[in-house]
PDB file of C-alpha atoms in Angstrom:
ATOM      1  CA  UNK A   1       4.167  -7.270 -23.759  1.00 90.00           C
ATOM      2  CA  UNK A   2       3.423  -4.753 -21.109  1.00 96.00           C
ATOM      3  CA  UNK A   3       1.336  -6.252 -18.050  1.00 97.00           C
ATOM      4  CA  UNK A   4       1.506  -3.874 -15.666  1.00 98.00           C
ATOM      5  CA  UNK A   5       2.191  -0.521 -14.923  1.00 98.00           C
ATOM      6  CA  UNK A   6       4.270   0.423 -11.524  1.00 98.00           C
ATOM      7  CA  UNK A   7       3.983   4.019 -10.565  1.00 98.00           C
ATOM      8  CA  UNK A   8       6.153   6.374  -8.423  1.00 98.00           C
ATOM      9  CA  UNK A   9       4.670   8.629  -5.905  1.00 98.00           C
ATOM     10  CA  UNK A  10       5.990  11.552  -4.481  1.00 96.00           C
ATOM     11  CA  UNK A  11       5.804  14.145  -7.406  1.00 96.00           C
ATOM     12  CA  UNK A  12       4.204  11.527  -9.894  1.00 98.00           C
ATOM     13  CA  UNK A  13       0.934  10.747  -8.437  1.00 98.00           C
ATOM     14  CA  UNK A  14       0.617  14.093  -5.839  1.00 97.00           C
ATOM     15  CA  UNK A  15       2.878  16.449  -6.429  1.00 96.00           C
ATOM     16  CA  UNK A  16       4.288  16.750  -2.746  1.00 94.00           C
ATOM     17  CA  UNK A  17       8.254  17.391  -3.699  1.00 92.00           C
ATOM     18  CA  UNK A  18       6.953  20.854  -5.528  1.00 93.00           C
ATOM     19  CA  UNK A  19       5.856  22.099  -2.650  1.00 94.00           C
ATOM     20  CA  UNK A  20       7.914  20.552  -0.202  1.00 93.00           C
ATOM     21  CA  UNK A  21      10.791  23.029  -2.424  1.00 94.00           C
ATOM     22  CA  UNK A  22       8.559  26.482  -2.115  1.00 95.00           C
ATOM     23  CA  UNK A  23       8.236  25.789   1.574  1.00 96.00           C
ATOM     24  CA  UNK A  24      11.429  25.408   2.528  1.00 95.00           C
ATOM     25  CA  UNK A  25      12.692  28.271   0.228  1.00 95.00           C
ATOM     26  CA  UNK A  26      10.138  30.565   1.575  1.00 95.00           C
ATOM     27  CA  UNK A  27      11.875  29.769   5.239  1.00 96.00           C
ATOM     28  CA  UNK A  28      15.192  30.053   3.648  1.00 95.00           C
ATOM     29  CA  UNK A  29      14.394  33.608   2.038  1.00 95.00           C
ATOM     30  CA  UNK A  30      13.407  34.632   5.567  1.00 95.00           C
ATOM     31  CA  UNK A  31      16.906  34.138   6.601  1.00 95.00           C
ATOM     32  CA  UNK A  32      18.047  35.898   3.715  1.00 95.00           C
ATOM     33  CA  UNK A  33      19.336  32.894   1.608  1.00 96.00           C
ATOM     34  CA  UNK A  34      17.820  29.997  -0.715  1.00 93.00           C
ATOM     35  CA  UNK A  35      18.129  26.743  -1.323  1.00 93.00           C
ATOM     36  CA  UNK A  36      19.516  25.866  -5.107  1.00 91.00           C
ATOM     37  CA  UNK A  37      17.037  23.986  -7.097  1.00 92.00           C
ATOM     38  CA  UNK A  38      19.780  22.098  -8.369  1.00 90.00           C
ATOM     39  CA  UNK A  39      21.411  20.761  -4.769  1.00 90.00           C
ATOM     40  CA  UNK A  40      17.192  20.386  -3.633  1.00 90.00           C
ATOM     41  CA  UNK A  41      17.195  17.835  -7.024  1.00 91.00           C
ATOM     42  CA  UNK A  42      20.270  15.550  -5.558  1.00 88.00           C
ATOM     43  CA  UNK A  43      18.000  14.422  -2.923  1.00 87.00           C
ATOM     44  CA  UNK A  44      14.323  14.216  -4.959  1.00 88.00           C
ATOM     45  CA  UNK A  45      13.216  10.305  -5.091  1.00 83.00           C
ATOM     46  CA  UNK A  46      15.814   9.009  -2.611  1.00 85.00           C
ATOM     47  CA  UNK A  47      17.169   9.383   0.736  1.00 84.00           C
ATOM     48  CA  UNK A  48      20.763  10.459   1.750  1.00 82.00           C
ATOM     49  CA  UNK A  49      20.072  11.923   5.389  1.00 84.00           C
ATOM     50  CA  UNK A  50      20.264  15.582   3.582  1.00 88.00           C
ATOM     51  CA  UNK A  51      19.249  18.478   6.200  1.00 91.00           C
ATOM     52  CA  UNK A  52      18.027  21.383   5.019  1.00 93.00           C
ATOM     53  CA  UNK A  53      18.154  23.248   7.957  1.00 93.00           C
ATOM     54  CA  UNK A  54      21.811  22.264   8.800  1.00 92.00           C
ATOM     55  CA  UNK A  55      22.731  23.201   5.012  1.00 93.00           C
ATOM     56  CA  UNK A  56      20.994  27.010   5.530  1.00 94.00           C
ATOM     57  CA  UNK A  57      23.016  26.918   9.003  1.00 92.00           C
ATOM     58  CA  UNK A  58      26.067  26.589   7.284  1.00 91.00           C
ATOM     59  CA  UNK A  59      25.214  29.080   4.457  1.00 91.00           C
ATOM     60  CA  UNK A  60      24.116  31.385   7.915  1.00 92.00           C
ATOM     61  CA  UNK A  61      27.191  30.258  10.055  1.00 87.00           C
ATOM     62  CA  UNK A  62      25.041  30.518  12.795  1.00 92.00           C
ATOM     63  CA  UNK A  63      23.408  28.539  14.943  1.00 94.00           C
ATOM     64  CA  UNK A  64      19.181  28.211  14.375  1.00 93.00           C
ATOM     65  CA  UNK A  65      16.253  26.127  16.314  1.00 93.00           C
ATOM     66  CA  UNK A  66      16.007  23.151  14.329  1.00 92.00           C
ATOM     67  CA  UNK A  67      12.971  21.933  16.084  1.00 94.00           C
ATOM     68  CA  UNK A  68      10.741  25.599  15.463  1.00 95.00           C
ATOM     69  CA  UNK A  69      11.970  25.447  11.571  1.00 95.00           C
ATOM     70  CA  UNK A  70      10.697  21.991  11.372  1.00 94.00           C
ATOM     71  CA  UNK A  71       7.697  22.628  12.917  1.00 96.00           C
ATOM     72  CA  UNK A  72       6.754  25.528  11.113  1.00 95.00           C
ATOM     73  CA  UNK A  73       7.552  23.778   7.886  1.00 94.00           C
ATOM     74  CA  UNK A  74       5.042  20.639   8.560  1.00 95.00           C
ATOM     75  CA  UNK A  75       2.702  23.492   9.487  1.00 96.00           C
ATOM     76  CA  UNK A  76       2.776  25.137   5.723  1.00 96.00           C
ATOM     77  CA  UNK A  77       3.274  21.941   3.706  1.00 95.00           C
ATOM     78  CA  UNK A  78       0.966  19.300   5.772  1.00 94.00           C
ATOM     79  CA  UNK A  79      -1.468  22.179   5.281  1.00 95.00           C
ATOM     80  CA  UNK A  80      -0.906  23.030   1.662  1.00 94.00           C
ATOM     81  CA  UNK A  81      -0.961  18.922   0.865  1.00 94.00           C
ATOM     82  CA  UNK A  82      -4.354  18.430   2.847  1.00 91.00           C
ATOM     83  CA  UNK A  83      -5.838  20.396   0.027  1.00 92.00           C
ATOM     84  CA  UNK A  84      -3.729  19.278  -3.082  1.00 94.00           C
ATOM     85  CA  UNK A  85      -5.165  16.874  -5.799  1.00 97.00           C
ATOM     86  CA  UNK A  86      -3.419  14.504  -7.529  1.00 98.00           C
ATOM     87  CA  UNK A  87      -1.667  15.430 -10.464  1.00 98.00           C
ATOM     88  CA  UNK A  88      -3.603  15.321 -14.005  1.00 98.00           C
ATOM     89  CA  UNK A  89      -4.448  12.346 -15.613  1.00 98.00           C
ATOM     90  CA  UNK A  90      -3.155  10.239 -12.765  1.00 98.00           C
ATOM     91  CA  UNK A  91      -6.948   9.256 -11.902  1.00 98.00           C
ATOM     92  CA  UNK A  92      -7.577   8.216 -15.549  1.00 98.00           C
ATOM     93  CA  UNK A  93      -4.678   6.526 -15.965  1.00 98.00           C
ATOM     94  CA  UNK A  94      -5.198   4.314 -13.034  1.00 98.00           C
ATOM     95  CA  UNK A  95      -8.737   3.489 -13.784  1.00 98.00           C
ATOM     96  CA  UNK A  96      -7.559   3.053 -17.453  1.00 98.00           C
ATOM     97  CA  UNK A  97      -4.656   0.070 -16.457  1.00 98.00           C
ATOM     98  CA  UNK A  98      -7.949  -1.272 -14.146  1.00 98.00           C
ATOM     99  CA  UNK A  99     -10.097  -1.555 -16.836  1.00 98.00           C
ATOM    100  CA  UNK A 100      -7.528  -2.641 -19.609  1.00 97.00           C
ATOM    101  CA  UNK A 101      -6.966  -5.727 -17.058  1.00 98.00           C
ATOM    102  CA  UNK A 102      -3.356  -4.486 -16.273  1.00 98.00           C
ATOM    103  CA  UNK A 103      -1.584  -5.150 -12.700  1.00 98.00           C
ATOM    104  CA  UNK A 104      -0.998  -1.991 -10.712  1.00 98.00           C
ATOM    105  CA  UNK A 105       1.724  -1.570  -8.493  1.00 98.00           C
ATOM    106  CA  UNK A 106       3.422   1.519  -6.789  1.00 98.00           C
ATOM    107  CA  UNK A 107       7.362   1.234  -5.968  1.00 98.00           C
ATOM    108  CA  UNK A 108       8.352   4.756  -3.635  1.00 98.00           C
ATOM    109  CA  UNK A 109      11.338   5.895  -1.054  1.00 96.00           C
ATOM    110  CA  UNK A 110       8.911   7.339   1.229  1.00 96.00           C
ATOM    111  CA  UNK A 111       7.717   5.083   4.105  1.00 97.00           C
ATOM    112  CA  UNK A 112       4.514   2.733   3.786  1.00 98.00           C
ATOM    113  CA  UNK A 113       2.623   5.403   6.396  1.00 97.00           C
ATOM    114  CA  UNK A 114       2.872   8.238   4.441  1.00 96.00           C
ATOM    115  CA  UNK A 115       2.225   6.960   1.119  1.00 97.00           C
ATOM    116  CA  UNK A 116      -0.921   5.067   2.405  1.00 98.00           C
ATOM    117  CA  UNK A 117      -1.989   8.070   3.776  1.00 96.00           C
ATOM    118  CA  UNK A 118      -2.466  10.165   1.078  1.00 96.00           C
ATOM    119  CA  UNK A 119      -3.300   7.588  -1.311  1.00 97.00           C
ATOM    120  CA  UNK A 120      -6.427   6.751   0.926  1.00 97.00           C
ATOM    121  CA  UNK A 121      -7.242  10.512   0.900  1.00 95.00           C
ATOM    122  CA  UNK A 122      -7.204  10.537  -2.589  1.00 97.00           C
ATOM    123  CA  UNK A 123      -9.040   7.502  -2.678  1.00 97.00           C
ATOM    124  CA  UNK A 124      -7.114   5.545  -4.758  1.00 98.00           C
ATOM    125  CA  UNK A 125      -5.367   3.426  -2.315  1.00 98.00           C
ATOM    126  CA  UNK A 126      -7.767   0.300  -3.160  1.00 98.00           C
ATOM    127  CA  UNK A 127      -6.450   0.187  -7.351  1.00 98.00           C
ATOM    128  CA  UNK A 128      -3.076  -1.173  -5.949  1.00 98.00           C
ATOM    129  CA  UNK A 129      -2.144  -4.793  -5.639  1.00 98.00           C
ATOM    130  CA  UNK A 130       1.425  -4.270  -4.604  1.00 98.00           C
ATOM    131  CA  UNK A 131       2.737  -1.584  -2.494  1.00 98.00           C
ATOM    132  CA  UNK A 132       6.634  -1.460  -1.803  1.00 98.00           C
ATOM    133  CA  UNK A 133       8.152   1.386   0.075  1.00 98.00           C
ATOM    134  CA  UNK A 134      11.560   2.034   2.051  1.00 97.00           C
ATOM    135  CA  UNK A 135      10.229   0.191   4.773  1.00 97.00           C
ATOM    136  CA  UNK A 136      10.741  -3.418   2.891  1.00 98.00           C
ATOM    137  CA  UNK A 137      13.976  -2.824   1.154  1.00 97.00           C
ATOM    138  CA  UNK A 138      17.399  -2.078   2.443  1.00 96.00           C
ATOM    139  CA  UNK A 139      18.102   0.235  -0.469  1.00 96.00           C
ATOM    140  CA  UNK A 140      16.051   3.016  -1.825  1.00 96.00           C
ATOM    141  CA  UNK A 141      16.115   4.639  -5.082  1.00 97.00           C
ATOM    142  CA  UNK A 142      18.596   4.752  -7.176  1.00 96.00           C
ATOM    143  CA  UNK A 143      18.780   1.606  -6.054  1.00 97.00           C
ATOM    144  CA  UNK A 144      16.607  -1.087  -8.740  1.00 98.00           C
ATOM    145  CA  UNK A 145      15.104  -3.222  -4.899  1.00 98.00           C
ATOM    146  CA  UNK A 146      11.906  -1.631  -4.975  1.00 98.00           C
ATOM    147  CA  UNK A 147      11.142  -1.661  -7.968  1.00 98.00           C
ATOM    148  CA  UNK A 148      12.385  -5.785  -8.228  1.00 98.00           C
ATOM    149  CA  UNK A 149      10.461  -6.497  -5.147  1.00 98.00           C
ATOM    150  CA  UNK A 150       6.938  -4.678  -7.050  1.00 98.00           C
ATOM    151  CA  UNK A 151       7.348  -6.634 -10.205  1.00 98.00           C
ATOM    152  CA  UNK A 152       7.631  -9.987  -7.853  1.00 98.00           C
ATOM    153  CA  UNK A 153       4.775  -8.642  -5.891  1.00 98.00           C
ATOM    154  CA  UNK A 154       2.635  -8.358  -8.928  1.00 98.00           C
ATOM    155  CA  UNK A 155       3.923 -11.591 -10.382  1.00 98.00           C
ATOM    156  CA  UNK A 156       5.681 -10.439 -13.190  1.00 98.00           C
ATOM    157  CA  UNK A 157       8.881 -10.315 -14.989  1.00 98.00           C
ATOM    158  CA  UNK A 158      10.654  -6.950 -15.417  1.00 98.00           C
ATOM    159  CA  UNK A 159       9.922  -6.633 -19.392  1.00 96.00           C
ATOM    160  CA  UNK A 160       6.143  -6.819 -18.437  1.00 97.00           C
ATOM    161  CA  UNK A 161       6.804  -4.066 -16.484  1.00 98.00           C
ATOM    162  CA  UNK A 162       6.367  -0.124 -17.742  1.00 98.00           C
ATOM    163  CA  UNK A 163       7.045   2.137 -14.872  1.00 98.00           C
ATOM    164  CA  UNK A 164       6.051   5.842 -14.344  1.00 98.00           C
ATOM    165  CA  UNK A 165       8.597   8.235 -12.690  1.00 98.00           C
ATOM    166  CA  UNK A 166       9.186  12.200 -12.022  1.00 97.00           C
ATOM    167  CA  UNK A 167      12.511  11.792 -10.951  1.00 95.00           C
ATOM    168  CA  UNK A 168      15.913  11.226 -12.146  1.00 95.00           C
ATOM    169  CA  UNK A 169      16.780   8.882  -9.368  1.00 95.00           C
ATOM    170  CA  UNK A 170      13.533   7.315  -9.856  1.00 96.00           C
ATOM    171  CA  UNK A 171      14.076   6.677 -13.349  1.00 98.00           C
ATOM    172  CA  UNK A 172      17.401   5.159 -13.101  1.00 97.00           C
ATOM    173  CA  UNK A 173      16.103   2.851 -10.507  1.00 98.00           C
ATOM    174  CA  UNK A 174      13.721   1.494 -12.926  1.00 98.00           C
ATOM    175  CA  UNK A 175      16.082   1.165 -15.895  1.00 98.00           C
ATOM    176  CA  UNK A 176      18.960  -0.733 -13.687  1.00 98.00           C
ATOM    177  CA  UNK A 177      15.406  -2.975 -13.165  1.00 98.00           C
ATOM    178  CA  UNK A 178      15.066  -3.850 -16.374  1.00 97.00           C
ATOM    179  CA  UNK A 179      12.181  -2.023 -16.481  1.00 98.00           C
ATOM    180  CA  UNK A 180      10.506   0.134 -19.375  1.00 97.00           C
ATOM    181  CA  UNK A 181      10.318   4.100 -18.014  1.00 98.00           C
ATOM    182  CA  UNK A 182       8.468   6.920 -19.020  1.00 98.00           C
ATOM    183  CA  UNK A 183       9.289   9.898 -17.221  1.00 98.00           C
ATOM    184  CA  UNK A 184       6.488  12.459 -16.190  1.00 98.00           C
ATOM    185  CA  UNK A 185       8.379  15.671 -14.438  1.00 97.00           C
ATOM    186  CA  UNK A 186       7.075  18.242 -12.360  1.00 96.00           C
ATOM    187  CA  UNK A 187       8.193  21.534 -11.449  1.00 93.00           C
ATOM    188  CA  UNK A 188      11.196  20.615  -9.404  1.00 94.00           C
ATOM    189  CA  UNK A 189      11.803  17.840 -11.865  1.00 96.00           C
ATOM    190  CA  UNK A 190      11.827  19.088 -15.495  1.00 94.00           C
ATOM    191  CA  UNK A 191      15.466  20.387 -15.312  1.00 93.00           C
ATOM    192  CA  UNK A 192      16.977  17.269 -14.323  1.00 94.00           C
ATOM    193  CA  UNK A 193      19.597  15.018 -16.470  1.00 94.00           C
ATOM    194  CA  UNK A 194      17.724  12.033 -16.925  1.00 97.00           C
ATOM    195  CA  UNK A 195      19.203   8.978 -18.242  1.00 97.00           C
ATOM    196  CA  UNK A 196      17.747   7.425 -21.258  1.00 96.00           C
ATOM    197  CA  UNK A 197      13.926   6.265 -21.004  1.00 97.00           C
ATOM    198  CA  UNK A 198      11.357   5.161 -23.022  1.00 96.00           C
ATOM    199  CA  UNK A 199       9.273   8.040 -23.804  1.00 97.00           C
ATOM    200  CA  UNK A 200       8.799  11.376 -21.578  1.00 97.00           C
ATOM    201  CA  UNK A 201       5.315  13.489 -20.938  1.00 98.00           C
ATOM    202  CA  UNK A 202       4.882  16.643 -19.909  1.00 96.00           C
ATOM    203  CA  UNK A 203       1.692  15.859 -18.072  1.00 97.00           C
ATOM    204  CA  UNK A 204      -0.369  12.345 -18.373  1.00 98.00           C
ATOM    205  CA  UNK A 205      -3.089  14.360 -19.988  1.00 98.00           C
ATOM    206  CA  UNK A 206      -1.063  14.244 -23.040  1.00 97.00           C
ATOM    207  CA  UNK A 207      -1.689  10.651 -23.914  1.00 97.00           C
ATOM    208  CA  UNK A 208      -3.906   7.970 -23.122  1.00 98.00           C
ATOM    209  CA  UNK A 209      -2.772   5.141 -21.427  1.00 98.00           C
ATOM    210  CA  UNK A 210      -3.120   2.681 -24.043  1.00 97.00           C
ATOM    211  CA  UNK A 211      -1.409   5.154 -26.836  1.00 97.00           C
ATOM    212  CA  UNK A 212       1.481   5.527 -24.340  1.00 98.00           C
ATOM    213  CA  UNK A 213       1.726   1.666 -24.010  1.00 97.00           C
ATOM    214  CA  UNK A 214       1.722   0.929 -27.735  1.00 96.00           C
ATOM    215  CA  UNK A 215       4.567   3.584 -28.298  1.00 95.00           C
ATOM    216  CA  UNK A 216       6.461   1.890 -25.580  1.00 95.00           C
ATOM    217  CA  UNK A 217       5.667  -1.713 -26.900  1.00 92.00           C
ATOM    218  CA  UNK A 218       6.528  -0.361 -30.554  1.00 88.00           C
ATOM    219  CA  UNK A 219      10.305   1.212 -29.475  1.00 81.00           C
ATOM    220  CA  UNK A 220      10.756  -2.582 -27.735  1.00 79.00           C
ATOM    221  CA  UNK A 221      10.189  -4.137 -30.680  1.00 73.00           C
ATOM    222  CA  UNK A 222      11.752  -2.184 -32.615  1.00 71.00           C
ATOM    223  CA  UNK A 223      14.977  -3.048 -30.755  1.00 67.00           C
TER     224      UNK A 223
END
């Protein structure tokens, strides 16, 4: 029986990762290159120290000011982000697994600071009970920590768990959790190999929360 939902953020709740991609390819078309969707996808819902300045560097072979690129990409995309929403049907859903007396929790690879941040500004910071981010765990996604140190958070055992993800990396997390997934990609996402999850949306306005919870409840049983 599912108890609680656990949610991703980056590119689940706001969809930061989309536009995190068009603002660094705009700055990579300048130089007269791009940045491959599918190398940009190795490093969505994790962290492996990736660069994208040193990768269009060596695509350049030339030497570039890290510090202006950087700065004029927090320019665009803190800018562009100040004004996003959250995605569709995140709001409902949330207020949905409040009213339906389910625990909320959020599991992400992004630091505590940032996720607070924009959670707050989308005022929906106060509908979470447990909040684990790369600052608690040694291991980020792919990795199953954070979302093994939510479900403790929230008090409950992985199978009472259904987790929420845009990511591949995300997703596997969950499923090496024990966890039941449903994957909800974005634009940067949808092309992804994902491994095998519970039940995939193309936007949360496609089902209600407690339709998506009795299919997933259903396929466990079923098992």
């Amino acid at each position: 029986m599912i108890k609680g939902i656990i949610f991703d953020f980056d590119g689940l709740i706001l969809d930061t990762e989309t536009h995190q991609y068009l603002v660094l390819q705009e700055i990579f078309s300048e130089h007269g290159s791009e940045l491959p969707i599918i190398r940009w996808q190795q490093e969505i819902g994790t962290q492996t120290g990736f660069s994208p300045f040193k990768h269009l560097e060596e695509k350049l072979e030339r030497k570039l000011e890290h510090q202006i690129l950087q700065e004029k990409f927090e320019d665009k995309y803190h800018s562009i982000l100040a004004e996003e929403k959250a995605r569709a049907g995140v709001e409902d859903y949330i207020k949905s697994a409040k009213k339906m007396g389910l625990k909320i929790g959020l599991a992400t690879s992004s630091t505590y600071q940032w996720v607070s941040t924009h959670l707050k500004n989308l005022n929906l910071f106060d509908y979470f009970e447990c909040i684990q981010t790369s600052d608690d765990v040694e291991k980020v996604k792919p990795d199953p920590a954070l979302y093994l140190q939510t479900a403790l958070g929230l008090g409950l055992a992985v199978e009472e768990c259904l987790v929420f993800e845009d990511s591949a990396n995300g997703a596997l997390a969950a499923k090496r959790a024990g966890m039941s997934c449903v994957i909800v990609p974005n634009q940067v996402t949808h092309t992804m190999d994902f491994c095998a999850v519970e039940h995939r949306l193309e936007s949360m306005t496609d089902m209600l929360l407690k339709d998506v919870i009795e299919h997933v409840s259903s396929s466990l049983s079923n098992r």
